[in-house]
Coordinates of C-alpha atoms in Angstrom, one line a residue:
X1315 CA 109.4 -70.3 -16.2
X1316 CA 111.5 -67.3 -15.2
X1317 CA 110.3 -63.9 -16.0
X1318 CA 106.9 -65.1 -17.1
X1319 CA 105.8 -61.5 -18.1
X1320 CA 102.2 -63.6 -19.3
X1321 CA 101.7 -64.8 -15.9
X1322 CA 102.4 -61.2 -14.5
X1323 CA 99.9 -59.7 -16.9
X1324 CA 97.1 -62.5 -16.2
X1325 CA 97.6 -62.1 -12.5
X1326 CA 97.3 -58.4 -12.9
X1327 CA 94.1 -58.7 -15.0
X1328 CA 92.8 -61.0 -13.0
X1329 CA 93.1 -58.9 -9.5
X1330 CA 91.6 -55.7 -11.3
X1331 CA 88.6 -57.6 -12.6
X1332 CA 87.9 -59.5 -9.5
X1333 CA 84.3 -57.6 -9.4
X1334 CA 83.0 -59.4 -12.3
X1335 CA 81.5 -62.9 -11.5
X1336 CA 83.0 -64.3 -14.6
X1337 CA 86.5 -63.4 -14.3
X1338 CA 87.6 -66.9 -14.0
X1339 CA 86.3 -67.8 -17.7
X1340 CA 87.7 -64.2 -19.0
X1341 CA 91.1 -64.7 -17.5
X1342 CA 91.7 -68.1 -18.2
X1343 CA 90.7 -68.0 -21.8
X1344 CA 93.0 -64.7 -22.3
X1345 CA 95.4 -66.7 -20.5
X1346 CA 95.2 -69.5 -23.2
X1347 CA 95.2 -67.2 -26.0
X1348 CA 98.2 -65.2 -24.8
X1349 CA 100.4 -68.7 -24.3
X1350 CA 99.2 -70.1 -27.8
X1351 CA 100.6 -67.0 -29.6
X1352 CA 103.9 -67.2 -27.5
X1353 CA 104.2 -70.6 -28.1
X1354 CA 104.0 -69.9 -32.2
X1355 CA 106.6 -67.1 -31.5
X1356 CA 108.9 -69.9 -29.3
X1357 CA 108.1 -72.4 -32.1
X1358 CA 110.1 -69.8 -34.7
X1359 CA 113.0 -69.8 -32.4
X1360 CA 112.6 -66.5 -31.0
X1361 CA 113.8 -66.1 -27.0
X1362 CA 110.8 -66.9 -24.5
X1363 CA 111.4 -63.5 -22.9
X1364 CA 111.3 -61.8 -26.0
X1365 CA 107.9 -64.2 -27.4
X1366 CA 105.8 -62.6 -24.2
X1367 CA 107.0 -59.3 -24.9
X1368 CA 106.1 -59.3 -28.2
X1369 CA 102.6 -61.2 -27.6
X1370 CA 102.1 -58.8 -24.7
X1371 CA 102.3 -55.6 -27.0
X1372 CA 100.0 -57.4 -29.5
X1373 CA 97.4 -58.1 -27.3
X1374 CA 97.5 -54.7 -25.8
X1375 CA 97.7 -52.5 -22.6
X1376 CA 97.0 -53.9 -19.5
X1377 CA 95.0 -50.3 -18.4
X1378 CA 92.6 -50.3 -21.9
X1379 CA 92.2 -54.5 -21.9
X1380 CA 90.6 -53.8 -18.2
X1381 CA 88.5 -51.0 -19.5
X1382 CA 86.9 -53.1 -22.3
X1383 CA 85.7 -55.4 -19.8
X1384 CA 84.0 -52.7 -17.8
X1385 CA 82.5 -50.7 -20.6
X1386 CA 78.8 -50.9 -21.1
X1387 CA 77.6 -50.9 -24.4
X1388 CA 76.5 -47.2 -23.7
X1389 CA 79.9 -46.3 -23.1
X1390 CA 80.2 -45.9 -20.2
X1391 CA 81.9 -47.9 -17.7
X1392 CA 79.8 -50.9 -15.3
X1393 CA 81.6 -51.1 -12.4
X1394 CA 81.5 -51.2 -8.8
X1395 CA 82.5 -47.7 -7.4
X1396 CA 82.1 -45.8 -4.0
X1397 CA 78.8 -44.8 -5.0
X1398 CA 76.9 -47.7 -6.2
X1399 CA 78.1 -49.8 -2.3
X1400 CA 76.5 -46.3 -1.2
X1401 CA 73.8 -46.8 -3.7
X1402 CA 73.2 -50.6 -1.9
X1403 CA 73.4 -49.2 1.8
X1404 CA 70.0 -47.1 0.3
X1405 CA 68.4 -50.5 -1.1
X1406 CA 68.7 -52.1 2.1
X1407 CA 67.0 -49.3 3.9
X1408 CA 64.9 -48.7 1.6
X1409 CA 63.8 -52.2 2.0
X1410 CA 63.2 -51.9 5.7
X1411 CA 61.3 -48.7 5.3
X1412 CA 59.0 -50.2 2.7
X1413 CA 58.6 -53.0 5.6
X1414 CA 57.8 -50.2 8.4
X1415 CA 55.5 -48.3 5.8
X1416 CA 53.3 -51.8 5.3
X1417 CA 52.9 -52.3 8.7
X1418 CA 52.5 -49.0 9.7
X1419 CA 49.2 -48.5 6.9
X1420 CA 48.1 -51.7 8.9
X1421 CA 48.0 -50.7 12.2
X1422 CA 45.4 -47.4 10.9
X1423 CA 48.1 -45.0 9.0
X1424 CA 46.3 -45.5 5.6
X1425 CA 43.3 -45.8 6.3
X1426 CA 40.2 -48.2 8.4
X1427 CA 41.4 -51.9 8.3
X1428 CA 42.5 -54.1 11.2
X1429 CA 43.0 -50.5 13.5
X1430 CA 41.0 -47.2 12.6
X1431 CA 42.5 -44.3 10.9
X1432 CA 44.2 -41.8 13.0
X1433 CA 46.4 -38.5 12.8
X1434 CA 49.2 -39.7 14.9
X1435 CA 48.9 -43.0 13.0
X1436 CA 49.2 -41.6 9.3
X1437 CA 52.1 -39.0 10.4
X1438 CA 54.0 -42.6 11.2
X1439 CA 53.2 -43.7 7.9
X1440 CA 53.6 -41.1 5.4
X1441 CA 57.0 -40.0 6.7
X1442 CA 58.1 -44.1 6.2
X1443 CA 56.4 -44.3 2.7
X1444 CA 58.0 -40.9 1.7
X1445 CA 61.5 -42.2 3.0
X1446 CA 61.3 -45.7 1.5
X1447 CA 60.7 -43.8 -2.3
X1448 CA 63.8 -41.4 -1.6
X1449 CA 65.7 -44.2 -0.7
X1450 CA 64.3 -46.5 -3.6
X1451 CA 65.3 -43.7 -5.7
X1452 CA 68.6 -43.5 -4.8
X1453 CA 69.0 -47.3 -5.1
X1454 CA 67.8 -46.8 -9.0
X1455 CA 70.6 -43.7 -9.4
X1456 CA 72.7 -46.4 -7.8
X1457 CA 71.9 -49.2 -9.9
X1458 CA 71.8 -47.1 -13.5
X1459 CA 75.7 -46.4 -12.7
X1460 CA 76.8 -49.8 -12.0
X1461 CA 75.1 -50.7 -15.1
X1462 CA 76.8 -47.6 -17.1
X1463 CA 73.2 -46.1 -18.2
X1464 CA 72.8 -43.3 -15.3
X1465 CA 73.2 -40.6 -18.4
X1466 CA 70.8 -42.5 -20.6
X1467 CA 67.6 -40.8 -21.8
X1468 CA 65.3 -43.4 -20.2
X1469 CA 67.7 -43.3 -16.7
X1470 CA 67.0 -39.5 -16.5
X1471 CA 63.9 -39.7 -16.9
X1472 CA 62.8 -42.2 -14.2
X1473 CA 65.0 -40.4 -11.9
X1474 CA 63.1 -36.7 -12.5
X1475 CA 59.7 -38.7 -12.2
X1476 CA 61.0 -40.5 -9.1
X1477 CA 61.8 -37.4 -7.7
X1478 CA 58.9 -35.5 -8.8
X1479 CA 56.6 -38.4 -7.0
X1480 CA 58.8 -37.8 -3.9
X1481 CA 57.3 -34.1 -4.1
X1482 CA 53.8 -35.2 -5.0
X1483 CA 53.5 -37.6 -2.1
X1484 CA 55.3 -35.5 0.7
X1485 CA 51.8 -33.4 1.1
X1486 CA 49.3 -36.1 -0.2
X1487 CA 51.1 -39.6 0.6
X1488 CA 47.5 -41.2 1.0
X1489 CA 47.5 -41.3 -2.9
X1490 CA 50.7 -43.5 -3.1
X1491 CA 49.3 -46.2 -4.6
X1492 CA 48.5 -44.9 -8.1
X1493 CA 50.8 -41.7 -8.0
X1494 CA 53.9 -44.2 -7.6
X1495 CA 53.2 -46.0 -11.3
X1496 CA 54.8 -43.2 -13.6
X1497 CA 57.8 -43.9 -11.4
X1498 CA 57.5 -47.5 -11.1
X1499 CA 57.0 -47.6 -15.1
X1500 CA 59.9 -45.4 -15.8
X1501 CA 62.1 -47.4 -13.5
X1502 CA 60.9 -50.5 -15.6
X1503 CA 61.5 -48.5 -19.3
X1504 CA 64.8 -47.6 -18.0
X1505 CA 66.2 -51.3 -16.9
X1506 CA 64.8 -53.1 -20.2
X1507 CA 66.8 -55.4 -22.7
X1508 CA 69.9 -56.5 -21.6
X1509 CA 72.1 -54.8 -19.0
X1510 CA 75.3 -56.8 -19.7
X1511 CA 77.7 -58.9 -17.0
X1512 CA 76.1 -57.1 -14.0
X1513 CA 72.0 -57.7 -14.8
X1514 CA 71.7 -60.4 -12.5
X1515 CA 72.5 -57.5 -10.0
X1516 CA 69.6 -55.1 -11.0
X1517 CA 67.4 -57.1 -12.5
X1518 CA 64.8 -57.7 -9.1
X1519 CA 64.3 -53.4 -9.9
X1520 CA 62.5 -54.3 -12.6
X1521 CA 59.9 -55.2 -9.8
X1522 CA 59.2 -51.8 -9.0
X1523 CA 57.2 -52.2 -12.3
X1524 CA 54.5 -53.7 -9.5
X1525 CA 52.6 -50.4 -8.8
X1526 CA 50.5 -50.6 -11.9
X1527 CA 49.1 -54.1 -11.1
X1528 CA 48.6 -52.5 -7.6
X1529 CA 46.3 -50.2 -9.5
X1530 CA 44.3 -52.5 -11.2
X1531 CA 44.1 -54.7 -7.5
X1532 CA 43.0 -51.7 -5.8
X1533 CA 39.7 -51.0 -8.4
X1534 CA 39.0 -55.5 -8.8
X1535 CA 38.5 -54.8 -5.2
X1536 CA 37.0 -51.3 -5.1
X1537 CA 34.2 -52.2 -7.5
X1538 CA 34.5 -55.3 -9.3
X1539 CA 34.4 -57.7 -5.8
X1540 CA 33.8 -55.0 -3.5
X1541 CA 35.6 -56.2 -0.5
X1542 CA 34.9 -54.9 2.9
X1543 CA 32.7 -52.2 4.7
X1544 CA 32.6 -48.3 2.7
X1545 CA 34.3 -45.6 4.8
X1546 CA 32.8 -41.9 5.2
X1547 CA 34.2 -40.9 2.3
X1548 CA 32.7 -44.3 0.0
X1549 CA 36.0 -46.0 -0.3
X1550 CA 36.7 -49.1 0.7
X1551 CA 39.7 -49.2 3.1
X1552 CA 40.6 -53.0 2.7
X1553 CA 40.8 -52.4 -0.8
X1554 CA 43.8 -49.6 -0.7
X1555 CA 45.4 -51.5 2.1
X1556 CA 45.5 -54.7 0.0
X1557 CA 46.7 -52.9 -3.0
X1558 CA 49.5 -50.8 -1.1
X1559 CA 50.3 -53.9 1.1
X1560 CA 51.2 -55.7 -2.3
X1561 CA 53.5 -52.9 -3.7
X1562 CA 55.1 -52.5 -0.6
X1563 CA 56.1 -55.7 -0.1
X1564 CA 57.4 -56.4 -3.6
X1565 CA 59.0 -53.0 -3.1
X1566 CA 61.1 -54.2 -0.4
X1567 CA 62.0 -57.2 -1.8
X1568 CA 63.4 -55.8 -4.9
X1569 CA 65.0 -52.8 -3.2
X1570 CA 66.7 -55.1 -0.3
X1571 CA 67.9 -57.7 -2.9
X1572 CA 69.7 -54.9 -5.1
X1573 CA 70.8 -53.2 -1.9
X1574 CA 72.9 -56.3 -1.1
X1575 CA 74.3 -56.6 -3.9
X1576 CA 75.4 -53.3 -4.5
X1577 CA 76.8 -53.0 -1.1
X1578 CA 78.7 -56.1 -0.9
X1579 CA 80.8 -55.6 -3.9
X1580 CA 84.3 -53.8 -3.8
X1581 CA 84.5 -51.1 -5.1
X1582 CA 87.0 -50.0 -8.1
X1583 CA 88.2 -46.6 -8.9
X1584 CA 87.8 -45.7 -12.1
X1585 CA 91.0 -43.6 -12.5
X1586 CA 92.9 -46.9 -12.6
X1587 CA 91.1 -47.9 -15.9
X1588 CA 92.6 -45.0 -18.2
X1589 CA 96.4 -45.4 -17.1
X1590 CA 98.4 -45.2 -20.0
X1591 CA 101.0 -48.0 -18.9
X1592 CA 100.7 -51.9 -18.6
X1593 CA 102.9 -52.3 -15.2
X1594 CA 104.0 -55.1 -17.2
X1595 CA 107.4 -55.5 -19.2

C-alpha cells in the first residue's frame, strides 16, 4: 500500500526499541492493533491515508509510545546508555580481577595454604581484591541504571556501603571475607522482586549475596570441622582461603556475566525518548 504511514511508524518503533529482547512480540502485536483499528476506519469508507492518520494520532506519539516501553516502574527510564556498556567493561574486569585475587591468596597473599604467607605476596593480593570491589561496584551503579533504580533508596544505599567497604579494606584487606557481607547484602536488598524486561541481565548480581554463606563456611571450618594446621596467630589458614576462594569465584562469575551483557548492548540516548514529534505523518 502506498503511503503506509503504519508501516512507517512500526518500522520506526521497532528500530528505536531494538535493545529490548522482546521487541518482536511488542512490535508485531502494536502492529496488529494499529491495522485492526484502520481497517474499522476503511470499513466506514473513510480514505486509507486518512484511516492511518487518524489511528496513528489515537494511538499516540511515536517519542512517548517508545518511552513507555523503557520506563521502569520507578520511573525512571531502563535502557542501555553510554554508561551502563561502560558499567559492563567494569563487570568484565571486575571478573578477571576477582580471578587474579583467588589465585593470588593461593599462592601465600592471604594467608599459609599451598605457599606461605609473605609481604610481597599479600601486596599482590590486596591491591587485586581492592580493585575487583571498585570494579564490582561500579558494575552495580551500572546495573541499578539499566534497571532505572540507581536513585532508589535501597540502590543508594548499597552503593555508600560498597564504597565504604572499598575504604575499610584498602588498609585491612585480610578481613575481606566478613567485611564484604554488608555490601554483598545491600547489593542483594537492592536487586529484589522483579526488575522488569531487562532482569535476566542483572539477575546473576544477586550472587554477590554469597559473602554471607562465605561467613558461615569460614567458622564450619574454623571450629566446627577444624580443617588444617593453626597458624601463629590460632587461625586456621585453609579455612579463610576456602571461604574467600568461594566468594571470589562466585564473585567473578556474577560480575563477568553482567559485564557482558551490559557491554554488548547498544546503547540509546535518552534525549531521543522525550521529542515532542512522531517523524511520522
Amino acid at each position: 500500500m502506498e503511503d503506509d504511514l503504519i508501516g512507517e511508524y512500526v518500522g520506526v518503533l521497532r528500530r528505536r526499541l531494538a535493545w529490548r529482547s522482546d521487541v518482536d512480540d511488542i512490535v508485531d502485536e502494536i502492529d496488529d492493533h494499529l491495522r485492526e483499528h484502520s481497517d474499522h476506519l476503511l470499513a466506514r469508507g473513510v480514505d486509507a491515508r486518512a484511516a492511518h492518520q487518524e489511528t496513528l494520532s489515537r494511538f499516540g506519539d511515536l517519542a512517548l509510545v517508545t518511552a513507555s516501553f523503557a520506563e521502569a516502574s520507578t520511573g525512571a527510564l531502563a535502557l542501555p546508555t553510554r554508561t551502563t556498556r561502560m558499567a559492563g567493561f567494569a563487570g568484565l574486569a571486575a571478573g578477571l580481577l576477582w580471578l587474579a585475587a583467588a589465585a593470588s591468596a593461593c599462592l601465600g597473599g592471604l594467608a599459609d595454604g599451598f605457599h606461605p604467607w609473605t609481604l610481597n605476596r599479600y601486596l599482590v593480593w590486596a591491591p587485586c581484591t581492592v580493585a575487583a570491589i571498585l570494579t564490582t561496584t561500579t558494575t552495580l551503579l551500572g546495573g541499578f541504571a539499566r534497571v532505572g533504580r540507581l536513585r532508589t533508596r535501597s540502590a543508594i544505599a548499597a552503593l555508600l556501603v560498597m564504597g565504604l567497604t572499598v575504604l575499610v579494606l584498602t588498609p585491612m584487606t585480610w578481613a575481606v571475607v566478613p567485611v564484604m557481607v554488608p555490601g554483598g547484602l545491600a547489593a542483594l536488598i537492592a536487586l529484589r522482586g522483579h526488575l522488569g524486561e531487562s532482569e535476566r541481565i542483572l539477575r546473576p548480581l544477586r550472587l554477590l549475596g554469597v559473602w554471607a554463606p562465605a561467613v558461615g563456611l569460614l567458622l564450619l571450618l574454623a571450629h566446627v570441622v577444624p580443617i588444617g594446621p593453626v597458624d601463629e596467630y590460632g587461625d586456621r589458614p585453609y579455612a579463610s582461603l576456602a571461604a574467600f576462594m568461594l566468594a571470589a569465584i562466585v564473585s567473578a562469575i556474577a560480575t563477568t556475566t553482567v559485564g557482558l551483557s551490559l557491554a554488548k548492548e547498544h546503547p540509546v540516548d535518552p534525549s531521543g525518548l522525550h521529542l515532542g514529534t512522531s517523524a511520522i505523518g
